[in-house]
Structure formats: structure tokens, C-alpha cells
N, CA, C and O atoms as a GROMACS GRO file, in nm:
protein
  560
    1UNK      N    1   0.082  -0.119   0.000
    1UNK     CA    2   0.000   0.000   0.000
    1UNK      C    3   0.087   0.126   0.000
    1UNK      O    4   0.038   0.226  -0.052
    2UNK      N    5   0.224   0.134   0.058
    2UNK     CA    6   0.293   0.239   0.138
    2UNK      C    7   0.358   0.290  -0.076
    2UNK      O    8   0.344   0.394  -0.141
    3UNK      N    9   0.422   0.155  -0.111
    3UNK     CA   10   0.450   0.177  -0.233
    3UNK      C   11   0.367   0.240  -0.376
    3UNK      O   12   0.423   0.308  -0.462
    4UNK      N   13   0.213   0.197  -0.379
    4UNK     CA   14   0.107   0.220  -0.447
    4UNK      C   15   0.102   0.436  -0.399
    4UNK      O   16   0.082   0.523  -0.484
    5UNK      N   17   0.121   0.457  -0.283
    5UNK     CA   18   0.065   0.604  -0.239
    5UNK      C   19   0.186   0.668  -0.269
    5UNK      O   20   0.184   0.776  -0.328
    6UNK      N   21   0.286   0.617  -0.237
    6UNK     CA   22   0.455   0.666  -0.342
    6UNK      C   23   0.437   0.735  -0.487
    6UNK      O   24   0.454   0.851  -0.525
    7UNK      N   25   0.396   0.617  -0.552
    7UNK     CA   26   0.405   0.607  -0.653
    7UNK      C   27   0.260   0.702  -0.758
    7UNK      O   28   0.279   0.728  -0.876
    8UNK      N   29   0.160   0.730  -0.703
    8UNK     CA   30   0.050   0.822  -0.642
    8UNK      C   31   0.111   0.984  -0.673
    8UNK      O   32   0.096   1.074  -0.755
    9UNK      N   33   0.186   0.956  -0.557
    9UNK     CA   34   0.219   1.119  -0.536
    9UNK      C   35   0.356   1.120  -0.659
    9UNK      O   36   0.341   1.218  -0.733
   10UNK      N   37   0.434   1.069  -0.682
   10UNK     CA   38   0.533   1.093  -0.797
   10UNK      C   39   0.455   1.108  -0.894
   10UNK      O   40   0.472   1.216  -0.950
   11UNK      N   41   0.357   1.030  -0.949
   11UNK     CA   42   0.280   1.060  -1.052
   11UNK      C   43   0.240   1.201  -1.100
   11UNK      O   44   0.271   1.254  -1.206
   12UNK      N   45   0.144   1.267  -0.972
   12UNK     CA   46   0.085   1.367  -0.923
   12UNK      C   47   0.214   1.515  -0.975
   12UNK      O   48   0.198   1.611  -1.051
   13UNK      N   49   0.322   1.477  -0.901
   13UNK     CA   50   0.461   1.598  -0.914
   13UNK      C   51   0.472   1.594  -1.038
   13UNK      O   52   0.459   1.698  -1.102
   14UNK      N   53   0.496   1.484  -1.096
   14UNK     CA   54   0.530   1.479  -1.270
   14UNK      C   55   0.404   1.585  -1.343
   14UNK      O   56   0.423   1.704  -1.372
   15UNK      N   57   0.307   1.527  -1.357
   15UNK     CA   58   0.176   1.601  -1.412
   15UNK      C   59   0.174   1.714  -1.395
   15UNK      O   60   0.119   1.796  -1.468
   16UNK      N   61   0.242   1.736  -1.283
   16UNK     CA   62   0.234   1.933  -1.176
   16UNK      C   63   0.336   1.997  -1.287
   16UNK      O   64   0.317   2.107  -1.339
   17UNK      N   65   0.436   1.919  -1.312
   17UNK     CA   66   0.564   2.002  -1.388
   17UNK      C   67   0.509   1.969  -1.545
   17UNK      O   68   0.536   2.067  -1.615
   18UNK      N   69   0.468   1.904  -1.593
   18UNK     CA   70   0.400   1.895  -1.755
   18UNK      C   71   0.312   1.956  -1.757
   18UNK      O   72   0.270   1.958  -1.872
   19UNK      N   73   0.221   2.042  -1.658
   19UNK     CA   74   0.110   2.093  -1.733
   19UNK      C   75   0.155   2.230  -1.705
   19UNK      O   76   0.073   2.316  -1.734
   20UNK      N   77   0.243   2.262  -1.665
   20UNK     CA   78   0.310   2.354  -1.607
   20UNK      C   79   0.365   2.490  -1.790
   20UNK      O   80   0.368   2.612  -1.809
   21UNK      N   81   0.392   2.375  -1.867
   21UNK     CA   82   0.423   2.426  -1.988
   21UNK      C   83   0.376   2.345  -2.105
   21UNK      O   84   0.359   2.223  -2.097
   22UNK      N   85   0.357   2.411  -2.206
   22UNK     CA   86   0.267   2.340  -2.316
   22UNK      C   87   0.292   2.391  -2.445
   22UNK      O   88   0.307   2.506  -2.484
   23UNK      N   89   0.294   2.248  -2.521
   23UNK     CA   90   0.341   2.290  -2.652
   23UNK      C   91   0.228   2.214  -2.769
   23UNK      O   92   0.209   2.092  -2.762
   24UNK      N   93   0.153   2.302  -2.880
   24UNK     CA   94   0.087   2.180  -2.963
   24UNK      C   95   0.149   2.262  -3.115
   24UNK      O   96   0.144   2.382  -3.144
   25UNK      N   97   0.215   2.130  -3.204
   25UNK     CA   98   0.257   2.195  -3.348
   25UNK      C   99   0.134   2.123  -3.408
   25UNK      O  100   0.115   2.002  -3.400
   26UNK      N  101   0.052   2.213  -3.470
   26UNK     CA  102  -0.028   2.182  -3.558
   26UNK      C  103   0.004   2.185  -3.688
   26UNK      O  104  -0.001   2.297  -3.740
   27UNK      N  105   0.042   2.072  -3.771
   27UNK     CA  106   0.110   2.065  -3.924
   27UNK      C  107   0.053   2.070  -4.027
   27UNK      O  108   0.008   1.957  -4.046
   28UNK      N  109   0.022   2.143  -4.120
   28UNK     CA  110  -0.080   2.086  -4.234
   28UNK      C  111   0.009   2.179  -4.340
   28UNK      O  112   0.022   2.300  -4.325
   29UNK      N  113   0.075   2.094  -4.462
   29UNK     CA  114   0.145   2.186  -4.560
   29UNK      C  115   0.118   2.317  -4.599
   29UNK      O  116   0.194   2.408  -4.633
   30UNK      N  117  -0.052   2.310  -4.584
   30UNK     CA  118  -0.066   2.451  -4.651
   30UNK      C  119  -0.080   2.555  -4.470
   30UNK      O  120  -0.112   2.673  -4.483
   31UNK      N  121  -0.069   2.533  -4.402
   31UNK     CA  122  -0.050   2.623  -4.294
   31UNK      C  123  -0.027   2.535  -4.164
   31UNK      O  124  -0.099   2.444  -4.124
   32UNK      N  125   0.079   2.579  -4.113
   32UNK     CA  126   0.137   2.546  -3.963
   32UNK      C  127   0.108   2.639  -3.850
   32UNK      O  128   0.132   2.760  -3.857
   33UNK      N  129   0.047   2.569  -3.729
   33UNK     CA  130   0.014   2.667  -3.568
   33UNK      C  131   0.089   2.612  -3.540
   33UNK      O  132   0.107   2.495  -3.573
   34UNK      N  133   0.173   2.690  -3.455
   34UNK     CA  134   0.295   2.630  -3.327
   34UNK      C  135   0.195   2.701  -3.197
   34UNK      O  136   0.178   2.822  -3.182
   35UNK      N  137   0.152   2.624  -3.136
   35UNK     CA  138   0.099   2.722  -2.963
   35UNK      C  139   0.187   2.664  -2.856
   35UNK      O  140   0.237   2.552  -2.840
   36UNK      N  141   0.191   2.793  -2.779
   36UNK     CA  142   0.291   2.776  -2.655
   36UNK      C  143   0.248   2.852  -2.525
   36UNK      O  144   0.228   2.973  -2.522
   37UNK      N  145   0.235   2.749  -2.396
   37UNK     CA  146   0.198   2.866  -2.297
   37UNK      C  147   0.313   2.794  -2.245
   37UNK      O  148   0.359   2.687  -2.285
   38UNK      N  149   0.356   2.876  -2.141
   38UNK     CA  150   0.433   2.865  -2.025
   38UNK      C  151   0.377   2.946  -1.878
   38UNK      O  152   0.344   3.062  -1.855
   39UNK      N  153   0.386   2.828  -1.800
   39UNK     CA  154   0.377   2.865  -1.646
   39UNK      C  155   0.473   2.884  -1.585
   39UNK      O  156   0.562   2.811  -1.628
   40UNK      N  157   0.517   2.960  -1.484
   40UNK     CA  158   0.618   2.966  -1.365
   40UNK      C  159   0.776   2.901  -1.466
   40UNK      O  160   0.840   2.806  -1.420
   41UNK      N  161   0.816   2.966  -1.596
   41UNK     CA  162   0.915   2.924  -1.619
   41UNK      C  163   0.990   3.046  -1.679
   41UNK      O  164   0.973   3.157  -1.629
   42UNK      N  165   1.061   3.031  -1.769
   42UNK     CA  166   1.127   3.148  -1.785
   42UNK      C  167   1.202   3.206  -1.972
   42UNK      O  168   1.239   3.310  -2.026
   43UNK      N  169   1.187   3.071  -2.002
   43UNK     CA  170   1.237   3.066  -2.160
   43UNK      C  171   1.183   3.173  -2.246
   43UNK      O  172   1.248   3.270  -2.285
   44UNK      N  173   1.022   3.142  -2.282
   44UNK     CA  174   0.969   3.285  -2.323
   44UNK      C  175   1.032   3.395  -2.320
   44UNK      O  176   1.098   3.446  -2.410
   45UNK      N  177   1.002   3.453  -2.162
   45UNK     CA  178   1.074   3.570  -2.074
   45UNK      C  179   1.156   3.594  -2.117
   45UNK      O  180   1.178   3.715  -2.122
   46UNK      N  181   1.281   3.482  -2.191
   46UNK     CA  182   1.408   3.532  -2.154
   46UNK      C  183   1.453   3.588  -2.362
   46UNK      O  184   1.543   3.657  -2.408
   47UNK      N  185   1.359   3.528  -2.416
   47UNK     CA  186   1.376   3.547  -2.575
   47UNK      C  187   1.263   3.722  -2.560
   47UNK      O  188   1.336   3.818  -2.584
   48UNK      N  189   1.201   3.740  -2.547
   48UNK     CA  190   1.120   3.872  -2.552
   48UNK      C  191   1.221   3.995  -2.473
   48UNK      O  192   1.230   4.116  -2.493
   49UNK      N  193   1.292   3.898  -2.372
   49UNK     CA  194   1.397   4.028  -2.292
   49UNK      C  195   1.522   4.052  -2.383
   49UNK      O  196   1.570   4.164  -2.394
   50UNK      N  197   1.567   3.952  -2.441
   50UNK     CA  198   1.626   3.968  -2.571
   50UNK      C  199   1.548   4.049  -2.700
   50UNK      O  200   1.630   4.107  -2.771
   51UNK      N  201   1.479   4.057  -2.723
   51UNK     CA  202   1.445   4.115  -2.831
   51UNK      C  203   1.417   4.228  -2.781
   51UNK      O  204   1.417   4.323  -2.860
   52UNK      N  205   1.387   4.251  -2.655
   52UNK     CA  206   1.382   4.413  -2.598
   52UNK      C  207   1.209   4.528  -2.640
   52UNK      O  208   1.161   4.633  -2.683
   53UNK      N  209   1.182   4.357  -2.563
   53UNK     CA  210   0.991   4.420  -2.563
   53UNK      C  211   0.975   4.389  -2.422
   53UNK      O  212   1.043   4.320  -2.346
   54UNK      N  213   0.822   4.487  -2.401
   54UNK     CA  214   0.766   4.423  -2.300
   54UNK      C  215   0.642   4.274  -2.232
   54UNK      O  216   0.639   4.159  -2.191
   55UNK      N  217   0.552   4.406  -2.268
   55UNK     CA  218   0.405   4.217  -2.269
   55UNK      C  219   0.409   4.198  -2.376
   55UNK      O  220   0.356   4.096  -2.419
   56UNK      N  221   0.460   4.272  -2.447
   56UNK     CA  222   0.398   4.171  -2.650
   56UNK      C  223   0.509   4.192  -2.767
   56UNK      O  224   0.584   4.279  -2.812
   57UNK      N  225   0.475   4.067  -2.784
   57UNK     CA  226   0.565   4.082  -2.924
   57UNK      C  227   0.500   4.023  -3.024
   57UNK      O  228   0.420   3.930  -3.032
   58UNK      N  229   0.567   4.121  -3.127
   58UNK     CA  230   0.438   4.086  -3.263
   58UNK      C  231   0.561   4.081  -3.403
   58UNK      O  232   0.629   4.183  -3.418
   59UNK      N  233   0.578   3.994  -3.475
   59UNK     CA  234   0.672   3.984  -3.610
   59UNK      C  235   0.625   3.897  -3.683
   59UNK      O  236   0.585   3.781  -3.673
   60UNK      N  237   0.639   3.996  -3.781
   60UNK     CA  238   0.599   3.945  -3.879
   60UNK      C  239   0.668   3.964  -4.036
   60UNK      O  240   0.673   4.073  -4.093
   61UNK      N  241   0.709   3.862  -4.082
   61UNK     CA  242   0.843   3.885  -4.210
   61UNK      C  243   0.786   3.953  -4.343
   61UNK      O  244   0.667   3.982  -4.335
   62UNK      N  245   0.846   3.982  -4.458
   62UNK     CA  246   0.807   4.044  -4.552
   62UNK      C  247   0.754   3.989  -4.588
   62UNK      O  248   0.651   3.998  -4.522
   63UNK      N  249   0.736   3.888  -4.692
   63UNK     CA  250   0.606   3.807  -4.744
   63UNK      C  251   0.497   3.762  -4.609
   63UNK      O  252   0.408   3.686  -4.648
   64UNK      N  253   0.493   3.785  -4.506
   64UNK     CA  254   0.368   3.776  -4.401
   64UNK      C  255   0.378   3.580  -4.438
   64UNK      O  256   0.284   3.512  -4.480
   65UNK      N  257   0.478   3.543  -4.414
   65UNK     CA  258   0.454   3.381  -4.408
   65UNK      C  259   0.486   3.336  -4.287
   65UNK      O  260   0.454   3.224  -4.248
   66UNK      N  261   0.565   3.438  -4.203
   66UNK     CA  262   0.600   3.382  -4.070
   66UNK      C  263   0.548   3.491  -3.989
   66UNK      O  264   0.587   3.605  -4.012
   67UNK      N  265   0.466   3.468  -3.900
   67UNK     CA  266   0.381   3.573  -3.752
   67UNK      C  267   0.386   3.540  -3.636
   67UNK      O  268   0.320   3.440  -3.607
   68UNK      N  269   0.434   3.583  -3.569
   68UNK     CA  270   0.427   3.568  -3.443
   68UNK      C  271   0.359   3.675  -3.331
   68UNK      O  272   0.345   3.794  -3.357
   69UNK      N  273   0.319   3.614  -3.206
   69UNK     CA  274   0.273   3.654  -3.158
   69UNK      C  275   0.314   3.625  -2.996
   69UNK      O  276   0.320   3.502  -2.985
   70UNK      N  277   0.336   3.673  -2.896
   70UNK     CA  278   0.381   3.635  -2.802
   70UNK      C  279   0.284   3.754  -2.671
   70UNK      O  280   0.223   3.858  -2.696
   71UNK      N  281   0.299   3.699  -2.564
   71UNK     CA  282   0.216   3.791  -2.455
   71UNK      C  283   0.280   3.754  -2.323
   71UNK      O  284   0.331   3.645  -2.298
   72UNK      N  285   0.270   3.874  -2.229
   72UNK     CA  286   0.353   3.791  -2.100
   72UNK      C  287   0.295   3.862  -1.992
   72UNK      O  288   0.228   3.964  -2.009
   73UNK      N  289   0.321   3.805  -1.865
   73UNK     CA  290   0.303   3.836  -1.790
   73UNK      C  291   0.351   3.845  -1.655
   73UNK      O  292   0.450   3.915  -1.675
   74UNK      N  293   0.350   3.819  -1.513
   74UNK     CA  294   0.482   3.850  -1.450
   74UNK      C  295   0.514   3.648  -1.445
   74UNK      O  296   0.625   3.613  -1.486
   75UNK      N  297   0.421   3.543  -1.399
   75UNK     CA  298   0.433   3.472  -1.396
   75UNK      C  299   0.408   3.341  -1.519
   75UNK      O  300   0.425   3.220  -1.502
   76UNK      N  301   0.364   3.412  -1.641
   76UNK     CA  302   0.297   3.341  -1.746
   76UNK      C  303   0.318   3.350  -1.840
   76UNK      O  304   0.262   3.457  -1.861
   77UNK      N  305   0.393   3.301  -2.004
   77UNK     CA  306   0.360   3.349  -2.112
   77UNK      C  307   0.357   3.278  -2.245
   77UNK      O  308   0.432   3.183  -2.266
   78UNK      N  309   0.275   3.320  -2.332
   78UNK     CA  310   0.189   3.238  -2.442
   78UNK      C  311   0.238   3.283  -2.613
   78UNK      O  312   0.215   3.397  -2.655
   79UNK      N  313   0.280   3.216  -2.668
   79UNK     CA  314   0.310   3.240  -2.822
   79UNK      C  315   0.251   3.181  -2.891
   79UNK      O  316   0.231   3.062  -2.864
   80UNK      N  317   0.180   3.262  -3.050
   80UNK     CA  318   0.103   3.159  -3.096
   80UNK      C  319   0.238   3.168  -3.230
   80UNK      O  320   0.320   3.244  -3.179
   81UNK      N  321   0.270   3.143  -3.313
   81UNK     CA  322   0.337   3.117  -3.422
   81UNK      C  323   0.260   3.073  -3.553
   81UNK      O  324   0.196   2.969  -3.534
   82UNK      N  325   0.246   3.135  -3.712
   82UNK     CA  326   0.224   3.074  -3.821
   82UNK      C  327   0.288   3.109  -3.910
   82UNK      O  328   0.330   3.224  -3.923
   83UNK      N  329   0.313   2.983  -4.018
   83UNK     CA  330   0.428   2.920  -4.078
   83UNK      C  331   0.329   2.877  -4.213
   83UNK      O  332   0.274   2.767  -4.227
   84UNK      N  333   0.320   3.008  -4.317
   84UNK     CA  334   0.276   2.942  -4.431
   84UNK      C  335   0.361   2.925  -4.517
   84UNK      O  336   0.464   2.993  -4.513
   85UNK      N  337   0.334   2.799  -4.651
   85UNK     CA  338   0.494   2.801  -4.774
   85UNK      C  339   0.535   2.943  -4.792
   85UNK      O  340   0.484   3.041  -4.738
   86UNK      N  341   0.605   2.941  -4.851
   86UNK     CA  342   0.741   3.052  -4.893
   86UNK      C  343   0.877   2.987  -4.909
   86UNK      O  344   0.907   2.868  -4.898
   87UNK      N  345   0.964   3.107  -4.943
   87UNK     CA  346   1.101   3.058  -4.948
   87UNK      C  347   1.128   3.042  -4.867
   87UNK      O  348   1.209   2.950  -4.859
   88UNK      N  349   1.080   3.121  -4.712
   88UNK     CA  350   1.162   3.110  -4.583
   88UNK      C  351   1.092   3.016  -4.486
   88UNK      O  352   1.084   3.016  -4.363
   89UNK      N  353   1.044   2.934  -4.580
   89UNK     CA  354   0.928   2.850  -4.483
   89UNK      C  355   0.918   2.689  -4.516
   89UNK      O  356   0.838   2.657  -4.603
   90UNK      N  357   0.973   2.615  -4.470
   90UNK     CA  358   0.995   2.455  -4.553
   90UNK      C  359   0.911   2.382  -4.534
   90UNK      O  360   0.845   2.448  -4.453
   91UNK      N  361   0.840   2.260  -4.552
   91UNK     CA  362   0.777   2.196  -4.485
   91UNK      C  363   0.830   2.036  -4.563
   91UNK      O  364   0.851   2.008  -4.681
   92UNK      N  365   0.838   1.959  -4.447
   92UNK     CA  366   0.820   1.801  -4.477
   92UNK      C  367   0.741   1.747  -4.386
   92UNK      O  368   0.671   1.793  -4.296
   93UNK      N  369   0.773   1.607  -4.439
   93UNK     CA  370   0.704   1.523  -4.358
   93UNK      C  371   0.721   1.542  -4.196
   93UNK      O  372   0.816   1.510  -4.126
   94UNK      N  373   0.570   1.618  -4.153
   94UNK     CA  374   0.662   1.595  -3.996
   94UNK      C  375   0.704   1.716  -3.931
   94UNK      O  376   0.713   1.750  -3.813
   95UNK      N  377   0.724   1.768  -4.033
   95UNK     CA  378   0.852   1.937  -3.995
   95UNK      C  379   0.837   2.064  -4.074
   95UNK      O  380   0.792   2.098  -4.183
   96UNK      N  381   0.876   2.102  -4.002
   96UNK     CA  382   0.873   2.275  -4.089
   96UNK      C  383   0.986   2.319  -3.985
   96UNK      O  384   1.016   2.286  -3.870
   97UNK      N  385   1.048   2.429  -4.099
   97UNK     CA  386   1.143   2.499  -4.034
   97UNK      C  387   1.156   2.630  -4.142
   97UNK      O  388   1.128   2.621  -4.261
   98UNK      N  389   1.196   2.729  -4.088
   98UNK     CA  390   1.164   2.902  -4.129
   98UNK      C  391   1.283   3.017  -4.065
   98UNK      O  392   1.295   3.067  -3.953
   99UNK      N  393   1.348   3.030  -4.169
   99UNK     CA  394   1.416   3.183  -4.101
   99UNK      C  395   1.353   3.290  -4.123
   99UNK      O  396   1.296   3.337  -4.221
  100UNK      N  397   1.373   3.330  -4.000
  100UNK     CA  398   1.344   3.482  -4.060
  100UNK      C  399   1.441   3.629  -3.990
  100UNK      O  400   1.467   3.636  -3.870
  101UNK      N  401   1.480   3.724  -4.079
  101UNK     CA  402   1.580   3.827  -4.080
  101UNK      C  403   1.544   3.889  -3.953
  101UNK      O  404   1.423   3.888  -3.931
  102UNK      N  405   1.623   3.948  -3.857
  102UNK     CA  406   1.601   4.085  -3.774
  102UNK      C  407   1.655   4.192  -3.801
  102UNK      O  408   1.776   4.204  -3.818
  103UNK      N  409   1.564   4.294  -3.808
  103UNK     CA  410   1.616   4.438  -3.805
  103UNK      C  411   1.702   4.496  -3.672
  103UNK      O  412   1.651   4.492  -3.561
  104UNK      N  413   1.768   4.523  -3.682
  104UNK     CA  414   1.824   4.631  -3.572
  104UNK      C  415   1.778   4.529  -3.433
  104UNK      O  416   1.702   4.553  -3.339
  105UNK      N  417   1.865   4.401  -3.468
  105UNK     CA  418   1.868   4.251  -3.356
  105UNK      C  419   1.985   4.306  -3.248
  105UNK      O  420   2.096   4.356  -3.263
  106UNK      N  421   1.898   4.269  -3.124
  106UNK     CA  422   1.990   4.287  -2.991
  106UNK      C  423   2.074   4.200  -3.020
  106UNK      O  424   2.037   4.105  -3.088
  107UNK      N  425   2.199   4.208  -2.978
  107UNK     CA  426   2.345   4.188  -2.952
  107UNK      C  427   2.281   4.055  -2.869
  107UNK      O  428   2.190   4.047  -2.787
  108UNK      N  429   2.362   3.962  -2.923
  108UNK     CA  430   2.344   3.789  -2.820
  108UNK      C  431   2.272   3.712  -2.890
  108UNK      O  432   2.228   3.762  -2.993
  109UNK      N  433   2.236   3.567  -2.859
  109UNK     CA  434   2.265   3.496  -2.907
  109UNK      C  435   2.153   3.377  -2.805
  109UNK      O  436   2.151   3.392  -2.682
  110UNK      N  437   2.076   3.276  -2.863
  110UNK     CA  438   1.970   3.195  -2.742
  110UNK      C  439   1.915   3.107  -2.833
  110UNK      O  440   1.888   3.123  -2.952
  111UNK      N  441   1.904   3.013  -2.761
  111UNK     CA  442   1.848   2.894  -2.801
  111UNK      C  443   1.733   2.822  -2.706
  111UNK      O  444   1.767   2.746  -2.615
  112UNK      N  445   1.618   2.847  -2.730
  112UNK     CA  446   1.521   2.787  -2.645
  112UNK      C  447   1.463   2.676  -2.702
  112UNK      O  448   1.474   2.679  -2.824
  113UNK      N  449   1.398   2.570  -2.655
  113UNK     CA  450   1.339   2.421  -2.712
  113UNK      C  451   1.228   2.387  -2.601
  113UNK      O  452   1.241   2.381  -2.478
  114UNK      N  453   1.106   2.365  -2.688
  114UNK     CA  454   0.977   2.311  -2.587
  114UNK      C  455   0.940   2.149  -2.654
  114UNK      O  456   0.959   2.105  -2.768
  115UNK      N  457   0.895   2.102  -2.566
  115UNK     CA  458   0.857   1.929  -2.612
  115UNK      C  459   0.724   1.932  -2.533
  115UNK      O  460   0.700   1.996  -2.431
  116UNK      N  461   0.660   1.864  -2.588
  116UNK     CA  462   0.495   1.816  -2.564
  116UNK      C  463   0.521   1.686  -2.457
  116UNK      O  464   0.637   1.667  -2.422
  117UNK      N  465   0.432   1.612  -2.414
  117UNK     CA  466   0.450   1.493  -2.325
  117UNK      C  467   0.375   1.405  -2.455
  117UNK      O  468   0.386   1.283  -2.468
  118UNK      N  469   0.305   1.484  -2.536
  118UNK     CA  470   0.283   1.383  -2.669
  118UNK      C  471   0.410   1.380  -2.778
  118UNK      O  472   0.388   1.304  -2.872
  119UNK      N  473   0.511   1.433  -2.782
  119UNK     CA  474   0.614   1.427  -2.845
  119UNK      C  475   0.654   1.544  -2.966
  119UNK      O  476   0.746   1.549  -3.048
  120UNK      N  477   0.514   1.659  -2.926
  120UNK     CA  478   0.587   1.746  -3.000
  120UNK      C  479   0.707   1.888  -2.986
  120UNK      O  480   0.725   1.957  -2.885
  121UNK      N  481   0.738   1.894  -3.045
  121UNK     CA  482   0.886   2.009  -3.019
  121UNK      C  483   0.896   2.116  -3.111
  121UNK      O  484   0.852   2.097  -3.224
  122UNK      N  485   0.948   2.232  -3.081
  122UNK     CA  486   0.906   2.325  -3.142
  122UNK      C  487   1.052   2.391  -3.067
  122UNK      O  488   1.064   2.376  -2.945
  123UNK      N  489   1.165   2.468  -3.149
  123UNK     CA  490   1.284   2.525  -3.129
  123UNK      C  491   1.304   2.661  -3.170
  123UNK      O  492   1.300   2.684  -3.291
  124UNK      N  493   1.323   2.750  -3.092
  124UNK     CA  494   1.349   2.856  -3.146
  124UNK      C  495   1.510   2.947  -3.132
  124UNK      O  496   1.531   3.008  -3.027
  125UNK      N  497   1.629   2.950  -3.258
  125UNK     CA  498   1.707   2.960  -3.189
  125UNK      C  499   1.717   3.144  -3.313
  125UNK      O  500   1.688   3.163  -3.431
  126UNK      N  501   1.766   3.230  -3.213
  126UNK     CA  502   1.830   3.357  -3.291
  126UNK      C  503   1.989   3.429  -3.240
  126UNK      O  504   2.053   3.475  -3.145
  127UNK      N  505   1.990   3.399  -3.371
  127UNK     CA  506   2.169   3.427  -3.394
  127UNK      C  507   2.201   3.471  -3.528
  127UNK      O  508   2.171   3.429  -3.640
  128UNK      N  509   2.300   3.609  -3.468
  128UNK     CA  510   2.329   3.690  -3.634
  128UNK      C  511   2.252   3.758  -3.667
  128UNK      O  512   2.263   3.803  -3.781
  129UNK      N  513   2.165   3.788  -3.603
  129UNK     CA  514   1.999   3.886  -3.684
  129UNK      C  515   1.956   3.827  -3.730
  129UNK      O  516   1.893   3.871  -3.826
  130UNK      N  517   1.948   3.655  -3.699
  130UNK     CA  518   1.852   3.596  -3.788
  130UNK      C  519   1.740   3.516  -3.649
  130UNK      O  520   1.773   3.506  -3.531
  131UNK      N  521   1.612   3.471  -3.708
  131UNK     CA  522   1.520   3.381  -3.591
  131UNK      C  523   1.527   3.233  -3.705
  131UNK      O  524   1.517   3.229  -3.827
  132UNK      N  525   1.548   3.132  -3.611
  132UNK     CA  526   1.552   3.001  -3.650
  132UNK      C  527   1.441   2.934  -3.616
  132UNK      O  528   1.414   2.934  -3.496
  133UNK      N  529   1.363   2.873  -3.695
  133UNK     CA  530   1.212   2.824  -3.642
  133UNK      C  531   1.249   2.656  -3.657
  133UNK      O  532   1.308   2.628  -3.761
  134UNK      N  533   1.227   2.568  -3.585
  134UNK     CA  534   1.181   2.460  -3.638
  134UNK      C  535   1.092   2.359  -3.527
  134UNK      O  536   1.111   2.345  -3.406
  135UNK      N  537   0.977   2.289  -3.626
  135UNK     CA  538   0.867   2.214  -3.550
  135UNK      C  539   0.841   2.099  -3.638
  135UNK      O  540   0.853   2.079  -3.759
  136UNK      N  541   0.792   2.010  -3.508
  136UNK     CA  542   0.805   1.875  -3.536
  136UNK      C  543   0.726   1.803  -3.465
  136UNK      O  544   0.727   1.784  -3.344
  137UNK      N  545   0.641   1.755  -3.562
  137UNK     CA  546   0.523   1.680  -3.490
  137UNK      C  547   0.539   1.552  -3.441
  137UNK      O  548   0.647   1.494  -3.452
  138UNK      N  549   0.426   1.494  -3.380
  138UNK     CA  550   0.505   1.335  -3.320
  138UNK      C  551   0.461   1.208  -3.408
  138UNK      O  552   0.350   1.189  -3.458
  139UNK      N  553   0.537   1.154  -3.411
  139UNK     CA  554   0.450   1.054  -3.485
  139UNK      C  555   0.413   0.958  -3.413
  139UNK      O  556   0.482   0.909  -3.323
  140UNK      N  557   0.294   0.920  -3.448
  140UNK     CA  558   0.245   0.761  -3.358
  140UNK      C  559   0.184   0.676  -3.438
  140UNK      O  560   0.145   0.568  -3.395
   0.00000   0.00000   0.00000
């Protein structure tokens, strides 16, 4: 019994820290959603303090194939992302991945990565004045 109520409450902590942050890549060639919330963490936070906004960030590239959207708060924050074809916009089986240019890009350099508990992942790395997109759905 002592082992069963163990094993109970580990369960319980795990679930506490996965729902804690959330990732769904929605794939379909002709248009990709990346959604992202984050609870009590800090990654978001730390790419928007880099780019040198406050609650919102909004980009969007010249052909309008890559948009973003981001919102924050002191303990919370949510990005939605879309990823239609273009040159700067790939898609395969599975994946998409997208650069896109920065204007007048803060100095530094970050690499953030979210994973689903269903297996999806979604990376965002910017370096050089450039934003690196890539998402990847799970397969089952």
C-alpha cells in the first residue's frame, strides 16, 4: 500500500511540472500553428527580454509567411506562431522549419526548445539577426 501512495504522489509531481508548460505543433502543408503557454518558467521571458519588448511581441516577415505573436506576464507566457509556404518557410514530412531576418537585432545569441508529453517540439534559436524556427510533430 505504502509503495502504491509513493508512486500516487510521484505521478501527481510529474503532471504538476508537464502541465506547467505546453506545446501543440499543428502541421498541415498549406499552414502550420505552433501554440505555446508557459507557467512559472522562464524561456519565453528570456527570448522577448532579448528582443527588448515588453508584454507583446508581434513579427511578422516580408512576405507575411511567418507571424508571431507572443504575450507575457509576470508569472505566465503564451506564443502563438504561423508558418505558411514561402522561401523562408519549408515543410516536410513531420517538420517545418523558417528563417526569418532581424532588423536592428539585440546583440546575443539563445536557443530555447519546448517538447509536448505527446512528443511534440518546437525550437526557437536567434543568432546573427537571424530567428531560426523549427517544429516537429510526433508521430504515432
Amino acid at each position: 500500500m505504502r509503495s502504491i501512495v509513493s508512486v500516487l504522489i510521484l505521478m501527481s509531481s510529474l503532471q504538476a511540472v508537464a502541465s506547467s508548460d505546453s506545446v501543440a505543433v499543428m502541421l498541415r502543408p498549406e499552414k502550420t500553428v505552433v501554440l505555446i503557454n508557459e507557467f512559472k518558467t522562464s524561456r519565453v521571458h528570456a527570448w522577448m527580454d532579448l528582443m527588448g519588448v515588453g508584454s507583446e511581441l508581434h513579427l511578422l516577415n516580408q512576405d507575411q509567411s511567418i507571424k508571431v505573436d507572443c504575450g507575457r506576464q509576470e508569472k505566465t507566457a503564451s506564443c502563438t506562431f504561423r508558418f505558411l509556404p514561402s522561401h523562408a518557410v519549408k515543410f516536410d514530412t513531420g517538420l517545418v522549419e523558417a528563417v526569418m531576418p532581424l532588423e536592428n537585432a539585440a546583440p546575443g545569441d539563445l536557443e530555447i526548445s519546448f517538447e509536448s508529453s505527446r512528443g511534440d517540439r518546437f525550437v526557437i534559436v536567434q543568432s546573427e539577426g537571424q530567428i531560426y524556427f523549427r517544429g516537429s510533430k510526433a508521430r504515432h
